[in-house]
Amino acid sequence: MSLLGQTARYLLLSAFVVALIGSVGFYILIHRTIQREVDEILMNQVEQVKQQLRELTPDALLRADWDDNPHVERISPTQLSGPIFSDLMLPNPLDSTGLSPVRQVKTIVTERGKTYQIRVRQAYYEFNELARIISVGVIWSFLLLMGLSVLIGLGLSRRLWRPFYTTIHQLGQFQLEQATNPLFPDSRIREFDLLSQSLQTLTQNVRKQFFLQKQFTENASHELQTPLAIALTELDTLMQSDNLREAEHVHLQRATDALSRLSQLNRSLLLLTQVENDQFATRQPLNISELIAQYTDEYMPFFEHKGMTVERAIRPNVELAMNPQLAGVLLNNLFKNIVRHGAPNGLVRIELSDHVIRIRNTGEPLPFADSQLFNRFVKNPARPDSTGLGLALIKQICDRYKLAIQYTYDSSKAFHCFQIDWK
Amino acid sequence: MKILLVEDEPALLRSVQHYLESEGYTVTTALTYRQAATKANDYDYDCVLIDLMLPDGNGLDLVRELKQHQSAAGIIVLTAKDALADKLTGLDAGADDYITKPFHLPELNARLRSVLRRRLFGGQACIRAGDLTLWPEQQRVSIQNVDVKLTSKEYELLLFFVTNTDRILSKSAIAEHIWGDAMDAADSHEFLYTHVKNLRRKLIAAGCPDYVQTRYGAGYVFSIRLL
């Protein structure tokens, strides 16, 4: 979940809780306040009755009003008791079917030596309604306020975090090989400025290192090729001499072969480093079916020479987006591997379906653990002439394009299987 | 045939010069870009061999300069850079061929001959060697005016032999020339043996003397003199 999404979620959640507590609190507060006000009115009426009892003739007062409110009753002297408030539900005189809430106070007073019980009632209904209306109003404005503050908060966060998102975007677009350093945004926020500065320095250093390393590997490799060329041409010249015996020719041939291998090794290492450094950025959709068919044809004489039977099942027009040069290296190395290590007079199966290349050949099991197969310089001791880089290169290229490569050995049929799948 | 050889590595320059001279070319050498540019301006050459990385400049600029002056010389780029992009740049600049270090001298010779043939004879030239006649443009071979059917690899093999007459060709040089990238794929020497055997059989069957000789331990020699 995004930062803003998360912020929104927490803000809304807390706003909801605050609104809930706030609403209940307000409701109770309003209710209490109204109750207190009603009680005050009741007490005022009691005071009025007491005053009347003091000044007027008691008999006149004992006559009840038409609704018997306030109700004054003479009782035998008893202990005085303070005002007792209670809530009642009494039949509504205007609406015979319903009951309506009523607040009542009862108190016993002694005036001029006589004891009275005074009871005052106050219909509560309108007050309750008032409480409800006010509560609803308050709750709604409360929710509105919370909503507004959440919106404002989110808008502000979005604005404040904008430089951060620009930075992330820039980082995502960053490529070591690009000509210029990425420009990270300036903001008025100290932390983001610090981040931008740090990233600027970091990318600059990384790019410098990358270019130095790239230059080094290229130069080292190229500089090595020149002395190799000298040695090779000198050996070539030497070989033309008429005075050489057969044994000397054998030595010359061995030296030439070793030089060729060294040069091959050098090239493979350079290529491996370049693939690792992501120096083959261009990719285009390749018709992998045609490419595999082409390589199979090219290698056919080698397969035939070893007496291998080739079976192919290549689905036409399968496309894969890759760098053409790397695709060539990948297939070349796979086929070389079969020719080099496949069993003479064995079987080769080349299959391509929509998302899978499967290349199988019969042969002896590996003399080392399967897991080491794709490591550099791991090679069959029986074949010292191989560079041990071919499969490492295959792995590197597959990794580069997120192709899953898998090696399995079926011991019952003596089948080595390389499977590359994508999507 | 006049050749300008531009190479900053003296040892390589010497051995290539020696080799080309033994092949009958007149070779002028240049160690720097400046020397090369001067010589290319002052004289006409049939072919210019240019190393790309020179101490005082890029060989590609020389290629462009030659093209700008509409020089008739063939151009072969010699370089240690073997990436496809580098090759394309070289060829786009106007080079006729591109050869990467390290190379075998017979390979250089084969490329050089091919460029010269295209340049000087418009591809119409035929090559004669004893009873054999080769038409490189058509990939055709005849023995006493009768065509011999060869596979394209056998034809390439024969052309390589004929181009490097009377020289010992190591197996790795031949294998690299014919199969290039697949060269180190498994027992290419043994594979080569089969191909040479087939070629010799076909030529002899067509009535041609056996010009290809095996030098044990060394490789093969194509010679019409030795018979």
XYZ file of C-alpha atoms in Angstrom:
650
model
C 0.000 0.000 0.000
C 1.295 3.434 -0.842
C 2.405 5.927 1.727
C -0.553 8.185 0.974
C -2.971 5.272 1.021
C -1.631 4.188 4.378
C -1.835 7.759 5.723
C -5.412 8.057 4.469
C -6.332 4.780 6.084
C -4.955 5.739 9.492
C -6.377 9.253 9.285
C -9.851 7.987 8.418
C -9.712 5.309 11.070
C -8.678 7.713 13.817
C -11.168 10.312 12.609
C -13.920 7.720 12.829
C -12.975 6.735 16.370
C -12.704 10.388 17.464
C -16.037 11.169 15.823
C -17.686 8.207 17.544
C -16.384 9.084 20.998
C -17.045 12.758 20.401
C -20.623 12.186 19.313
C -21.480 10.012 22.291
C -19.785 12.483 24.609
C -21.669 15.423 23.135
C -24.951 13.596 23.339
C -24.445 12.829 27.006
C -23.257 16.363 27.711
C -26.275 17.952 26.047
C -28.608 15.561 27.784
C -27.115 16.302 31.171
C -27.224 20.038 30.613
C -30.871 19.973 29.664
C -31.683 17.779 32.651
C -29.932 20.218 34.949
C -31.850 23.119 33.461
C -35.162 21.271 33.875
C -34.269 20.442 37.474
C -33.554 24.117 38.090
C -36.983 25.063 36.718
C -38.607 22.457 38.981
C -36.726 23.776 42.013
C -37.830 27.330 41.185
C -41.415 26.184 41.161
C -40.933 24.444 44.494
C -39.531 27.713 45.892
C -42.556 29.566 44.531
C -44.911 27.105 46.202
C -43.017 27.443 49.447
C -43.333 31.206 49.290
C -47.050 30.949 48.609
C -47.436 28.589 51.546
C -45.724 31.178 53.670
C -47.845 34.140 52.569
C -51.256 32.879 51.582
C -53.896 30.897 53.342
C -53.086 27.289 53.120
C -56.585 26.155 52.225
C -56.670 28.202 49.110
C -53.505 26.521 48.021
C -54.574 23.072 48.744
C -56.961 23.299 45.884
C -55.252 21.673 43.011
C -54.864 23.280 39.601
C -56.664 21.776 36.685
C -53.715 19.550 35.883
C -52.785 19.047 39.526
C -49.362 20.644 39.036
C -47.770 21.652 41.284
C -49.357 19.291 43.724
C -49.317 20.330 47.371
C -50.565 17.954 50.027
C -50.722 18.343 53.710
C -49.331 15.373 55.494
C -48.870 14.438 59.068
C -45.667 15.783 60.469
C -42.850 13.618 59.496
C -39.193 13.927 58.888
C -38.257 16.472 56.315
C -36.679 15.091 53.176
C -34.833 16.923 50.431
C -35.890 17.151 46.851
C -36.021 13.765 45.105
C -35.865 13.893 41.329
C -37.215 11.106 39.165
C -38.143 10.367 35.581
C -41.603 9.038 34.901
C -43.650 7.967 31.951
C -47.146 9.385 32.264
C -50.115 9.345 29.909
C -50.025 12.367 27.709
C -53.132 14.456 28.386
C -53.185 15.635 24.739
C -52.575 12.252 23.221
C -54.459 9.545 25.103
C -52.681 6.639 23.467
C -49.101 7.557 24.266
C -46.997 7.986 27.310
C -44.631 10.870 27.544
C -41.555 11.378 29.668
C -41.993 13.593 32.644
C -39.491 14.915 35.199
C -40.744 15.208 38.682
C -39.480 16.490 41.986
C -40.854 15.620 45.372
C -40.000 17.430 48.544
C -41.403 17.735 52.049
C -41.400 21.149 53.654
C -42.699 22.708 56.903
C -44.227 26.149 56.702
C -45.937 27.860 59.611
C -45.763 24.651 61.606
C -47.509 22.553 59.005
C -45.953 19.850 56.940
C -46.561 19.648 53.198
C -45.445 17.394 50.492
C -44.808 19.310 47.288
C -44.592 17.529 43.953
C -43.853 19.397 40.766
C -43.878 17.820 37.313
C -42.490 19.104 34.106
C -43.152 17.455 30.766
C -39.815 16.470 29.408
C -40.788 15.663 25.861
C -39.766 18.913 24.109
C -36.478 18.952 25.925
C -35.653 15.457 24.776
C -36.424 16.442 21.245
C -34.238 19.478 21.600
C -31.439 17.287 22.889
C -31.822 14.990 19.921
C -31.864 17.809 17.364
C -28.846 19.464 18.868
C -27.002 16.143 19.131
C -27.675 15.248 15.518
C -26.548 18.696 14.405
C -23.423 18.542 16.464
C -22.573 15.013 15.315
C -23.027 15.932 11.668
C -20.866 18.991 11.918
C -18.359 16.927 13.837
C -18.194 14.302 11.081
C -17.972 17.011 8.426
C -15.121 18.626 10.291
C -13.266 15.335 10.588
C -13.801 14.612 6.880
C -12.502 18.028 5.971
C -9.442 17.674 8.141
C -8.704 14.230 6.648
C -8.977 15.678 3.150
C -6.774 18.624 3.978
C -4.282 16.344 5.697
C -4.092 14.080 2.660
C -3.762 16.979 0.245
C -0.972 18.410 2.322
C 0.825 15.063 2.556
C 0.552 14.631 -1.162
C 2.069 18.036 -1.695
C 4.786 17.521 0.876
C 5.757 14.087 -0.391
C 5.827 15.146 -4.034
C 9.634 15.632 -4.168
C 9.999 12.197 -2.637
C 7.923 10.587 -5.375
C 9.832 12.471 -8.062
C 13.042 11.109 -6.551
C 11.722 7.555 -6.567
C 10.668 7.963 -10.184
C 14.098 9.297 -11.115
C 15.770 6.383 -9.368
C 13.582 3.916 -11.224
C 14.614 5.466 -14.532
C 18.267 5.495 -13.582
C 20.597 3.553 -15.840
C 24.311 3.266 -15.286
C 25.010 3.624 -18.969
C 23.148 6.877 -19.506
C 25.203 9.865 -20.533
C 24.248 12.245 -17.732
C 23.641 11.989 -14.018
C 19.989 11.987 -12.982
C 18.786 15.277 -11.456
C 17.012 14.831 -8.168
C 14.446 17.513 -7.275
C 15.086 20.485 -4.998
C 12.483 20.931 -2.299
C 12.189 23.210 0.681
C 12.236 20.223 2.997
C 15.561 19.600 4.622
C 15.246 15.793 4.801
C 14.356 15.497 1.129
C 17.160 17.827 0.152
C 19.512 15.632 2.147
C 18.149 12.564 0.404
C 18.571 14.178 -3.000
C 22.100 15.208 -2.206
C 23.042 11.774 -0.915
C 21.534 10.110 -3.963
C 23.287 12.546 -6.251
C 26.635 11.708 -4.693
C 25.853 8.013 -4.633
C 24.833 7.790 -8.295
C 27.796 9.890 -9.316
C 30.188 7.583 -7.515
C 28.506 4.449 -8.754
C 28.598 5.704 -12.327
C 32.237 6.688 -12.014
C 33.094 3.257 -10.635
C 31.052 1.610 -13.358
C 32.792 3.491 -16.135
C 36.204 2.861 -14.632
C 35.487 -0.828 -14.334
C 34.023 -0.979 -17.810
C 37.030 0.786 -19.207
C 39.352 -1.472 -17.281
C 37.791 -4.727 -18.423
C 37.654 -3.526 -22.005
C 41.185 -2.215 -22.007
C 42.615 -5.201 -20.196
C 40.924 -7.532 -22.603
C 41.886 -5.539 -25.681
C 45.442 -5.032 -24.549
C 45.710 -8.778 -24.075
C 44.607 -9.450 -27.632
C 47.576 -7.581 -29.146
C 50.352 -9.663 -27.552
C 48.297 -12.746 -28.386
C 48.175 -11.592 -31.995
C 51.948 -11.078 -31.979
C 52.598 -14.515 -30.519
C 50.227 -16.116 -32.995
C 51.738 -14.408 -36.034
C 55.252 -15.255 -34.850
C 54.307 -18.897 -34.435
C 52.716 -18.800 -37.851
C 55.911 -17.474 -39.370
C 57.955 -20.062 -37.518
C 55.722 -22.799 -38.810
C 56.627 -21.969 -42.398
C 60.268 -22.803 -41.829
C 61.522 -25.684 -43.944
C 63.904 -26.984 -41.335
C 61.338 -28.077 -38.785
C 60.886 -31.685 -37.833
C 57.533 -33.251 -37.141
C 57.998 -33.155 -33.359
C 58.669 -29.426 -33.528
C 55.572 -28.925 -35.580
C 53.580 -30.708 -32.886
C 54.916 -28.259 -30.296
C 54.068 -25.305 -32.501
C 50.573 -26.614 -33.051
C 50.058 -27.053 -29.331
C 51.288 -23.534 -28.640
C 48.941 -22.165 -31.318
C 45.998 -24.068 -29.877
C 46.756 -22.826 -26.384
C 46.896 -19.247 -27.664
C 43.598 -19.648 -29.442
C 42.073 -20.945 -26.249
C 43.487 -18.060 -24.269
C 42.015 -15.619 -26.722
C 38.645 -17.381 -26.575
C 38.774 -17.307 -22.786
C 39.579 -13.634 -22.839
C 36.655 -12.887 -25.132
C 34.232 -14.924 -23.060
C 35.343 -13.214 -19.856
C 34.908 -9.807 -21.415
C 31.475 -10.746 -22.700
C 30.494 -12.127 -19.306
C 31.536 -8.908 -17.601
C 29.698 -6.853 -20.183
C 26.516 -8.857 -19.698
C 26.887 -8.515 -15.937
C 27.335 -4.779 -16.354
C 24.196 -4.647 -18.427
C 26.014 -3.248 -21.423
C 23.639 -4.775 -23.933
C 20.713 -2.493 -23.301
C 18.983 -2.638 -26.679
C 16.394 -5.320 -27.049
C 14.044 -6.102 -29.846
C 11.513 -8.813 -30.542
C 13.360 -11.714 -32.130
C 11.813 -14.570 -34.004
C 13.342 -17.180 -31.774
C 11.949 -20.032 -33.893
C 13.881 -18.901 -36.937
C 16.987 -18.309 -34.880
C 16.909 -21.792 -33.366
C 16.279 -23.359 -36.769
C 19.200 -21.383 -38.173
C 21.581 -22.460 -35.425
C 20.423 -26.066 -35.660
C 21.208 -26.019 -39.385
C 24.565 -24.439 -38.726
C 25.501 -27.059 -36.191
C 24.009 -29.937 -38.160
C 27.333 -30.913 -39.767
C 28.878 -31.147 -36.288
C 26.000 -33.282 -35.024
C 26.223 -35.509 -38.065
C 29.949 -35.782 -37.696
C 29.454 -37.184 -34.210
C 26.751 -39.478 -35.533
C 24.064 -37.781 -33.475
C 20.425 -38.086 -34.451
C 18.687 -34.724 -34.282
C 14.974 -34.443 -33.616
C 13.358 -31.060 -33.658
C 9.944 -29.758 -32.738
C 10.082 -26.028 -33.250
C 6.896 -24.039 -33.054
C 6.987 -21.336 -35.741
C 7.004 -17.604 -35.072
C 7.671 -17.604 -31.354
C 8.935 -14.193 -30.325
C 11.224 -13.189 -27.498
C 12.481 -9.671 -26.791
C 16.255 -9.831 -26.467
C 19.430 -8.263 -27.658
C 20.189 -10.068 -30.949
C 23.859 -10.471 -30.154
C 23.155 -12.012 -26.768
C 20.512 -14.318 -28.227
C 23.185 -15.495 -30.670
C 25.683 -16.057 -27.872
C 23.072 -17.941 -25.848
C 22.129 -20.365 -28.629
C 25.688 -20.727 -29.837
C 26.844 -21.776 -26.400
C 23.938 -24.177 -25.921
C 24.679 -25.906 -29.212
C 28.420 -25.910 -28.637
C 27.731 -27.562 -25.331
C 25.797 -30.381 -27.009
C 28.437 -30.975 -29.647
C 31.197 -30.906 -27.076
C 29.640 -33.050 -24.377
C 26.941 -35.092 -26.119
C 27.455 -38.807 -26.527
C 28.713 -39.884 -29.963
C 25.930 -41.617 -31.913
C 23.500 -40.255 -29.349
C 20.256 -38.374 -29.595
C 19.624 -34.622 -29.651
C 16.141 -33.167 -29.213
C 15.489 -29.517 -29.816
C 12.054 -28.337 -28.796
C 10.474 -24.920 -28.785
C 6.948 -24.218 -27.636
C 5.285 -20.890 -26.858
C 7.292 -20.151 -23.738
C 9.826 -22.923 -23.448
C 13.056 -23.874 -25.151
C 14.060 -27.418 -24.268
C 17.312 -28.870 -25.496
C 18.142 -32.445 -24.617
C 20.979 -34.733 -25.500
C 22.179 -38.105 -24.383
C 25.446 -38.312 -22.523
C 27.314 -39.426 -19.447
C 26.161 -37.923 -16.141
C 28.014 -34.857 -14.883
C 31.251 -35.549 -13.015
C 30.298 -32.811 -10.499
C 27.187 -31.649 -8.647
C 24.338 -30.251 -10.763
C 24.353 -27.078 -8.707
C 27.875 -26.236 -9.886
C 27.055 -26.545 -13.549
C 26.511 -22.844 -14.168
C 29.505 -21.691 -12.128
C 32.496 -20.201 -13.848
C 35.446 -22.418 -14.632
C 33.612 -25.559 -13.646
C 34.413 -28.078 -16.323
C 34.638 -31.721 -17.031
C 38.174 -32.858 -16.149
C 37.992 -35.136 -19.175
C 37.680 -32.057 -21.406
C 40.509 -29.718 -20.377
C 40.202 -27.796 -23.638
C 36.886 -26.186 -22.688
C 36.946 -22.736 -21.136
C 34.348 -23.495 -18.471
C 32.655 -20.203 -19.231
C 30.018 -21.205 -21.777
C 27.341 -22.204 -19.305
C 28.180 -19.337 -16.953
C 27.559 -17.048 -19.891
C 24.259 -18.790 -20.674
C 23.161 -18.360 -17.062
C 24.193 -14.727 -17.031
C 22.233 -13.965 -20.194
C 19.165 -15.815 -18.895
C 19.353 -13.852 -15.645
C 19.660 -10.650 -17.607
C 16.347 -11.307 -19.365
C 14.693 -13.030 -16.386
C 14.492 -16.295 -18.284
C 14.347 -19.280 -15.993
C 17.002 -21.820 -16.906
C 16.956 -25.273 -15.456
C 19.180 -28.278 -15.855
C 18.037 -31.820 -15.179
C 19.513 -35.220 -15.835
C 17.321 -38.202 -16.527
C 19.530 -41.107 -15.583
C 17.172 -43.765 -16.954
C 17.480 -42.413 -20.493
C 20.856 -40.704 -19.960
C 19.263 -37.426 -21.062
C 20.794 -34.075 -20.194
C 18.089 -31.449 -20.394
C 18.396 -27.673 -20.507
C 15.114 -25.893 -20.233
C 14.637 -22.172 -20.616
C 11.211 -20.753 -19.994
C 9.734 -17.323 -19.760
C 6.465 -15.566 -18.772
C 50.365 -4.617 -55.002
C 50.944 -1.783 -52.587
C 49.710 -2.023 -49.077
C 49.730 0.511 -46.255
C 49.899 -1.165 -42.868
C 48.933 1.003 -39.891
C 49.686 -0.593 -36.528
C 51.117 0.952 -33.370
C 52.525 -2.256 -31.947
C 56.012 -2.594 -33.502
C 56.296 -6.338 -32.966
C 52.990 -7.066 -34.651
C 53.751 -4.549 -37.371
C 57.030 -6.299 -38.137
C 55.674 -9.806 -38.292
C 52.686 -8.818 -40.430
C 54.948 -6.775 -42.717
C 57.353 -9.687 -43.048
C 54.515 -12.020 -43.862
C 52.901 -9.756 -46.446
C 56.237 -9.114 -48.126
C 56.834 -12.843 -48.352
C 53.476 -13.009 -50.099
C 54.794 -10.565 -52.706
C 53.173 -7.324 -51.577
C 54.954 -3.990 -51.326
C 54.315 -2.887 -47.771
C 54.550 0.622 -46.361
C 54.135 0.939 -42.619
C 52.884 3.633 -40.262
C 53.077 3.552 -36.475
C 50.905 6.564 -35.766
C 47.753 8.177 -37.036
C 49.683 11.193 -38.280
C 52.165 9.091 -40.259
C 49.344 7.058 -41.705
C 47.323 10.134 -42.721
C 50.344 11.678 -44.444
C 51.234 8.533 -46.326
C 47.643 7.862 -47.323
C 47.495 11.397 -48.709
C 50.746 11.282 -50.611
C 50.554 7.886 -52.257
C 47.974 5.549 -53.653
C 47.622 2.097 -52.160
C 45.726 -0.947 -53.262
C 44.758 -1.767 -49.735
C 45.073 -0.125 -46.338
C 45.172 -2.201 -43.155
C 44.233 0.003 -40.199
C 44.444 -0.658 -36.489
C 41.637 1.220 -34.729
C 43.326 2.198 -31.504
C 46.304 4.361 -32.358
C 48.263 6.443 -29.860
C 47.355 9.747 -31.496
C 43.956 9.079 -32.957
C 41.229 6.711 -33.916
C 41.752 4.572 -37.006
C 38.091 5.087 -37.871
C 38.824 8.724 -38.691
C 41.390 7.552 -41.194
C 38.798 5.264 -42.749
C 36.411 8.214 -43.036
C 39.140 10.421 -44.466
C 40.024 7.860 -47.133
C 36.370 7.526 -48.047
C 36.010 11.304 -48.223
C 38.858 11.550 -50.707
C 37.273 8.757 -52.707
C 40.356 6.649 -52.394
C 40.287 3.522 -54.530
C 42.091 1.543 -51.862
C 40.439 -1.360 -50.151
C 40.226 -0.928 -46.380
C 40.536 -3.623 -43.780
C 40.175 -2.716 -40.133
C 42.400 -4.593 -37.690
C 41.239 -4.374 -34.126
C 41.053 -5.931 -30.732
C 37.489 -4.695 -30.293
C 35.225 -7.517 -31.284
C 31.794 -6.317 -30.200
C 29.167 -6.343 -32.916
C 28.559 -2.622 -32.429
C 32.238 -1.862 -33.067
C 32.197 -3.981 -36.196
C 29.120 -2.247 -37.519
C 30.652 1.160 -36.850
C 33.760 0.143 -38.769
C 31.820 -1.193 -41.725
C 29.482 1.818 -41.722
C 32.463 4.139 -41.867
C 33.401 2.491 -45.151
C 35.750 -0.357 -44.301
C 35.568 -3.352 -46.655
C 36.335 -5.920 -44.026
C 37.004 -6.241 -40.378
C 39.411 -8.626 -38.706
C 39.786 -9.046 -34.964
C 42.954 -9.676 -33.017
C 44.392 -12.161 -32.536
C 44.240 -13.432 -36.094
C 46.060 -16.058 -38.073
C 48.203 -14.696 -40.875
C 46.583 -16.931 -43.519
C 43.231 -15.526 -42.396
C 44.476 -11.991 -42.940
C 45.783 -13.063 -46.326
C 42.444 -14.589 -47.313
C 40.553 -11.434 -46.344
C 43.091 -9.246 -48.098
C 42.867 -11.239 -51.307
C 39.120 -11.156 -51.178
C 39.050 -7.367 -50.785
C 41.604 -6.894 -53.560
C 39.682 -9.165 -55.899
C 36.503 -7.226 -55.324
C 38.285 -3.877 -55.659
C 40.505 -4.570 -58.622
C 38.614 -7.023 -60.729
C 35.045 -6.140 -59.819
C 34.564 -9.697 -58.688
C 34.953 -11.057 -62.175
C 38.405 -12.464 -61.614
C 39.053 -16.147 -61.619
C 41.893 -17.767 -59.749
C 43.988 -20.414 -61.386
C 46.034 -22.941 -59.481
C 47.392 -25.811 -61.486
C 44.484 -27.609 -63.077
C 42.001 -25.778 -60.860
C 40.051 -22.662 -61.754
C 37.973 -20.882 -59.084
C 35.373 -18.154 -59.624
C 35.010 -16.650 -56.152
C 31.907 -14.603 -56.932
C 29.993 -17.607 -58.168
C 31.545 -20.096 -55.762
C 32.350 -22.222 -58.786
C 35.282 -24.587 -59.284
C 36.313 -26.319 -62.450
C 39.024 -28.762 -63.404
C 40.014 -28.524 -67.057
C 36.762 -26.723 -67.801
C 34.588 -29.314 -66.118
C 32.706 -28.063 -63.056
C 33.191 -29.897 -59.804
C 30.327 -30.008 -57.324
C 31.504 -28.953 -53.886
C 29.558 -28.070 -50.775
C 29.930 -24.447 -49.714
C 32.204 -25.402 -46.822
C 34.370 -27.485 -49.126
C 34.514 -24.593 -51.542
C 35.591 -22.210 -48.749
C 38.206 -24.709 -47.699
C 39.592 -24.945 -51.211
C 39.624 -21.179 -51.643
C 41.503 -20.824 -48.376
C 44.050 -23.383 -49.559
C 44.459 -21.726 -52.951
C 44.816 -18.282 -51.381
C 47.585 -19.565 -49.143
C 49.483 -21.672 -51.646
C 52.724 -23.236 -50.489
C 52.211 -22.346 -46.870
C 51.665 -24.648 -43.968
C 48.171 -23.981 -42.659
C 47.632 -24.988 -39.042
C 44.459 -26.863 -38.297
C 43.242 -24.193 -35.921
C 43.735 -21.479 -38.561
C 41.695 -23.479 -41.072
C 39.001 -24.410 -38.562
C 38.645 -20.811 -37.395
C 38.387 -19.565 -40.948
C 35.743 -22.048 -42.019
C 33.621 -22.367 -38.894
C 34.329 -19.135 -37.096
C 32.391 -19.016 -33.858
C 31.629 -22.714 -33.807
C 35.304 -23.464 -34.237
C 36.017 -24.537 -30.696
C 32.930 -26.714 -30.699
C 34.265 -30.110 -30.043
C 36.918 -31.905 -31.954
C 36.974 -29.385 -34.770
C 40.347 -30.744 -35.834
C 38.948 -34.187 -36.329
C 35.997 -32.633 -38.094
C 38.387 -30.737 -40.319
C 40.164 -33.955 -41.193
C 36.920 -35.419 -42.558
C 36.268 -32.318 -44.620
C 39.773 -32.217 -46.095
C 39.526 -35.901 -46.888
C 36.192 -35.351 -48.710
C 37.573 -32.400 -50.630
C 40.647 -34.323 -51.758
C 38.524 -37.286 -52.780
C 36.217 -35.117 -54.873
C 39.100 -33.310 -56.580
C 40.970 -36.507 -57.368
C 37.786 -38.122 -58.647
C 37.398 -35.162 -61.038
C 40.851 -35.781 -62.386
C 42.821 -33.250 -60.420
C 46.240 -34.077 -58.952
C 46.327 -34.265 -55.160
C 47.523 -30.767 -54.316
C 46.661 -30.945 -50.623
C 49.270 -32.585 -48.496
C 49.181 -33.475 -44.864
C 52.059 -32.333 -42.701
C 51.833 -34.499 -39.652
C 51.638 -32.483 -36.488
C 51.487 -29.204 -38.398
C 48.482 -29.117 -40.681
C 48.080 -29.000 -44.415
C 49.913 -27.527 -47.370
C 48.368 -26.735 -50.727
C 50.994 -26.777 -53.427
C 51.135 -27.237 -57.164
C 54.929 -27.085 -57.250
C 55.705 -30.128 -55.218
C 54.215 -32.528 -57.698
